[in-house]
GROMACS .gro file of C-alpha atoms in nm:
model
  222
    1MET     CA    1  11.412  -0.606  -1.469
    2THR     CA    2  11.206  -0.870  -1.646
    3VAL     CA    3  10.865  -0.786  -1.785
    4TRP     CA    4  10.692  -1.009  -1.527
    5LYS     CA    5  10.880  -0.850  -1.238
    6TYR     CA    6  10.798  -0.504  -1.374
    7LEU     CA    7  10.429  -0.593  -1.402
    8SER     CA    8  10.431  -0.731  -1.048
    9VAL     CA    9  10.575  -0.407  -0.912
   10VAL     CA   10  10.317  -0.204  -1.104
   11ALA     CA   11  10.037  -0.428  -0.972
   12LEU     CA   12  10.156  -0.378  -0.615
   13GLN     CA   13  10.170  -0.002  -0.660
   14VAL     CA   14   9.820   0.007  -0.809
   15GLY     CA   15   9.694  -0.208  -0.522
   16ASP     CA   16   9.846   0.032  -0.268
   17LEU     CA   17   9.679   0.327  -0.443
   18LEU     CA   18   9.343   0.152  -0.444
   19MET     CA   19   9.372   0.064  -0.074
   20ALA     CA   20   9.462   0.423   0.007
   21ALA     CA   21   9.150   0.544  -0.176
   22VAL     CA   22   8.916   0.316   0.022
   23PRO     CA   23   8.770   0.497   0.326
   24SER     CA   24   8.805   0.351   0.671
   25ILE     CA   25   8.527   0.099   0.726
   26SER     CA   26   8.354   0.098   1.066
   27GLU     CA   27   8.275  -0.217   1.261
   28PRO     CA   28   7.912  -0.335   1.271
   29GLY     CA   29   7.725  -0.243   1.589
   30ALA     CA   30   7.558  -0.520   1.790
   31LEU     CA   31   7.292  -0.347   2.002
   32LEU     CA   32   7.052  -0.464   2.272
   33VAL     CA   33   6.747  -0.238   2.288
   34GLY     CA   34   6.549  -0.250   2.612
   35LEU     CA   35   6.185  -0.152   2.653
   36ASP     CA   36   6.306   0.070   2.939
   37GLY     CA   37   6.524   0.270   2.701
   38SER     CA   38   6.852   0.100   2.787
   39LEU     CA   39   7.081   0.054   2.487
   40GLY     CA   40   7.342  -0.217   2.513
   41GLY     CA   41   7.639  -0.127   2.294
   42ARG     CA   42   7.581   0.249   2.324
   43THR     CA   43   7.868   0.480   2.238
   44SER     CA   44   7.728   0.802   2.385
   45GLY     CA   45   7.429   0.962   2.552
   46TYR     CA   46   7.305   1.256   2.753
   47ASP     CA   47   7.043   1.367   3.006
   48LYS     CA   48   6.814   1.670   3.001
   49ARG     CA   49   6.713   1.810   3.340
   50LEU     CA   50   6.462   2.065   3.462
   51GLY     CA   51   6.726   2.335   3.483
   52GLU     CA   52   6.784   2.302   3.106
   53MET     CA   53   6.417   2.334   3.006
   54THR     CA   54   6.375   2.710   3.050
   55GLY     CA   55   6.165   2.849   2.768
   56VAL     CA   56   6.043   2.508   2.649
   57TYR     CA   57   5.701   2.527   2.819
   58ARG     CA   58   5.468   2.819   2.765
   59ASP     CA   59   5.355   2.802   3.128
   60SER     CA   60   5.683   2.931   3.273
   61ALA     CA   61   5.528   2.969   3.619
   62ALA     CA   62   5.441   2.599   3.626
   63LEU     CA   63   5.796   2.509   3.521
   64ALA     CA   64   5.937   2.735   3.793
   65ALA     CA   65   5.711   2.569   4.052
   66ALA     CA   66   5.821   2.220   3.939
   67THR     CA   67   6.186   2.326   3.953
   68ALA     CA   68   6.141   2.468   4.303
   69GLU     CA   69   5.979   2.141   4.413
   70HIS     CA   70   6.213   1.891   4.245
   71GLY     CA   71   6.535   2.088   4.185
   72THR     CA   72   6.722   2.180   3.870
   73GLU     CA   73   6.884   1.833   3.847
   74HIS     CA   74   6.550   1.651   3.822
   75LEU     CA   75   6.562   1.427   3.514
   76VAL     CA   76   6.323   1.510   3.229
   77TYR     CA   77   6.452   1.276   2.959
   78ARG     CA   78   6.750   1.059   2.872
   79VAL     CA   79   6.901   0.976   2.533
   80GLU     CA   80   7.130   0.680   2.462
   81GLU     CA   81   7.299   0.653   2.122
   82HIS     CA   82   7.514   0.435   1.902
   83ARG     CA   83   7.733   0.613   1.646
   84SER     CA   84   7.951   0.433   1.394
   85GLY     CA   85   8.128   0.639   1.135
   86VAL     CA   86   8.065   0.993   1.013
   87GLY     CA   87   7.918   1.153   0.704
   88ALA     CA   88   7.608   1.125   0.490
   89GLY     CA   89   7.620   0.746   0.474
   90ALA     CA   90   7.636   0.688   0.850
   91LEU     CA   91   7.345   0.655   1.091
   92ILE     CA   92   7.280   0.749   1.452
   93ILE     CA   93   7.060   0.494   1.629
   94GLY     CA   94   6.934   0.551   1.981
   95THR     CA   95   6.663   0.553   2.241
   96SER     CA   96   6.483   0.842   2.409
   97THR     CA   97   6.320   0.795   2.751
   98LEU     CA   98   6.086   1.083   2.838
   99LEU     CA   99   5.953   1.080   3.193
  100PRO     CA  100   5.588   1.170   3.259
  101GLY     CA  101   5.497   1.512   3.392
  102ARG     CA  102   5.265   1.812   3.376
  103TYR     CA  103   5.359   2.178   3.358
  104GLY     CA  104   5.025   2.350   3.401
  105ASP     CA  105   4.810   2.161   3.151
  106GLU     CA  106   5.105   2.092   2.919
  107PHE     CA  107   5.245   1.740   2.905
  108ALA     CA  108   5.617   1.667   2.936
  109VAL     CA  109   5.807   1.720   2.610
  110THR     CA  110   6.153   1.692   2.463
  111ARG     CA  111   6.313   2.018   2.346
  112GLY     CA  112   6.233   1.938   1.984
  113HIS     CA  113   6.432   2.036   1.677
  114LEU     CA  114   6.463   2.077   1.305
  115HIS     CA  115   6.771   1.918   1.154
  116ARG     CA  116   7.062   2.151   1.074
  117LYS     CA  117   7.043   1.999   0.728
  118PRO     CA  118   6.667   2.047   0.706
  119ASP     CA  119   6.609   1.787   0.434
  120ARG     CA  120   6.722   1.504   0.662
  121ALA     CA  121   6.450   1.262   0.775
  122GLU     CA  122   6.415   1.062   1.098
  123LEU     CA  123   6.238   0.746   1.216
  124TYR     CA  124   6.068   0.712   1.557
  125HIS     CA  125   5.941   0.376   1.684
  126CYS     CA  126   5.755   0.357   2.016
  127LEU     CA  127   5.880   0.079   2.244
  128SER     CA  128   5.673   0.152   2.556
  129GLY     CA  129   5.451   0.414   2.713
  130SER     CA  130   5.199   0.649   2.557
  131GLY     CA  131   5.284   0.966   2.372
  132VAL     CA  132   5.250   1.195   2.074
  133LEU     CA  133   5.497   1.293   1.806
  134LEU     CA  134   5.426   1.660   1.737
  135MET     CA  135   5.545   1.772   1.392
  136GLU     CA  136   5.524   2.109   1.221
  137ALA     CA  137   5.633   2.188   0.866
  138LEU     CA  138   5.800   2.515   0.776
  139ASP     CA  139   5.499   2.596   0.555
  140GLY     CA  140   5.260   2.595   0.852
  141ARG     CA  141   5.122   2.240   0.848
  142SER     CA  142   5.095   2.063   1.184
  143ARG     CA  143   5.054   1.694   1.271
  144ALA     CA  144   5.017   1.519   1.607
  145VAL     CA  145   5.058   1.141   1.570
  146PRO     CA  146   4.982   0.912   1.869
  147LEU     CA  147   5.265   0.688   1.986
  148THR     CA  148   5.183   0.352   2.142
  149PRO     CA  149   5.401   0.038   2.157
  150GLY     CA  150   5.469  -0.079   1.803
  151ALA     CA  151   5.369   0.248   1.636
  152ALA     CA  152   5.629   0.421   1.420
  153VAL     CA  153   5.648   0.760   1.251
  154HIS     CA  154   5.866   0.847   0.951
  155VAL     CA  155   5.939   1.219   0.987
  156PRO     CA  156   6.031   1.370   0.647
  157GLY     CA  157   6.282   1.649   0.611
  158HIS     CA  158   6.171   2.009   0.672
  159TRP     CA  159   5.951   1.915   0.970
  160VAL     CA  160   6.019   2.045   1.322
  161HIS     CA  161   5.943   1.764   1.566
  162ARG     CA  162   5.930   1.679   1.936
  163SER     CA  163   5.811   1.390   2.151
  164VAL     CA  164   5.536   1.437   2.412
  165ASN     CA  165   5.458   1.198   2.699
  166VAL     CA  166   5.081   1.194   2.753
  167GLY     CA  167   5.083   0.896   2.991
  168ASP     CA  168   5.183   0.821   3.349
  169VAL     CA  169   5.488   0.604   3.272
  170PRO     CA  170   5.805   0.678   3.073
  171LEU     CA  171   5.765   0.715   2.697
  172VAL     CA  172   6.042   0.517   2.527
  173THR     CA  173   6.116   0.552   2.157
  174LEU     CA  174   6.379   0.412   1.925
  175PHE     CA  175   6.508   0.664   1.670
  176CYS     CA  176   6.735   0.663   1.368
  177TYR     CA  177   6.864   0.950   1.152
  178PRO     CA  178   7.165   1.038   0.933
  179GLU     CA  179   7.481   1.126   1.123
  180ASP     CA  180   7.533   1.448   0.929
  181ALA     CA  181   7.181   1.583   1.003
  182GLY     CA  182   7.261   1.783   1.316
  183GLN     CA  183   6.997   1.950   1.535
  184ASN     CA  184   6.865   2.304   1.524
  185TYR     CA  185   6.703   2.350   1.865
  186GLU     CA  186   6.701   2.729   1.845
  187ILE     CA  187   6.438   2.751   1.571
  188ILE     CA  188   6.157   2.668   1.816
  189GLY     CA  189   6.255   2.932   2.070
  190ALA     CA  190   6.305   3.193   1.797
  191ALA     CA  191   5.951   3.120   1.670
  192GLY     CA  192   5.798   3.170   2.017
  193GLY     CA  193   5.752   2.796   2.070
  194MET     CA  194   5.586   2.537   1.850
  195ALA     CA  195   5.257   2.637   1.688
  196GLN     CA  196   5.063   2.371   1.880
  197LEU     CA  197   5.073   2.272   2.246
  198VAL     CA  198   4.980   1.920   2.357
  199VAL     CA  199   4.762   1.964   2.665
  200ASP     CA  200   4.532   1.776   2.902
  201ASP     CA  201   4.180   1.766   2.757
  202GLY     CA  202   4.020   1.753   3.102
  203ALA     CA  203   3.875   1.407   3.041
  204GLY     CA  204   4.180   1.188   3.092
  205GLY     CA  205   4.318   1.233   2.743
  206TRP     CA  206   4.508   1.489   2.538
  207THR     CA  207   4.437   1.745   2.273
  208THR     CA  208   4.625   2.017   2.087
  209ARG     CA  209   4.576   2.389   2.138
  210ALA     CA  210   4.714   2.675   1.932
  211ASN     CA  211   5.007   2.858   2.088
  212PRO     CA  212   4.924   3.231   2.071
  213ASP     CA  213   5.295   3.318   2.104
  214HIS     CA  214   5.398   3.132   1.787
  215LEU     CA  215   5.548   3.364   1.523
  216GLY     CA  216   5.594   3.115   1.237
  217TYR     CA  217   5.904   2.930   1.121
  218ARG     CA  218   5.969   3.071   0.775
  219ALA     CA  219   6.141   3.390   0.887
  220VAL     CA  220   6.361   3.224   1.148
  221ALA     CA  221   6.451   2.931   0.919
  222ALA     CA  222   6.572   3.158   0.638
   0.00000   0.00000   0.00000
């Protein structure tokens, strides 16, 4: 074998090794985001219905009455998502459409969560409707940030968070978070609910009120 032929073979072998070491590269996602929460190009999604909201509202009697009136299959909120790739470098992009409602004086909410990897952050951008992003840190801090079209909230890691619809039309938000973040929904239930409730203020607006059942997050997050 000549030197040049030998070098060519070696170059091909090195090239094959380099190609084998390169991870599979996902295709770009072309999405069409609607103000109604529709997501063109979605890869997945899910619905949450009244029958799945047991324990979410403190006023369980009001939830039971709403379920008796509308049925367990009554839609509470819908999520549409686009996923491309897995791991720390990948993102999940999606929309959440939370329908309006009252359960006693509590406004309609999503289940809320802390990320399974608690240091993972998330972005929420309001597309339409009127709402609140309720956030609570594991150290006891609480924030309730209004959501109106164009408003965005950057939720840092280590904050439990949920969306609240304080209006009379669907609250639609665009969200984005790391694919490996995961969701810990159980932390809220284990703590007796979130520390603050977003309720009707009796004057056509909203306010927050302390939840007397809240036990704190530190013990249940450990």
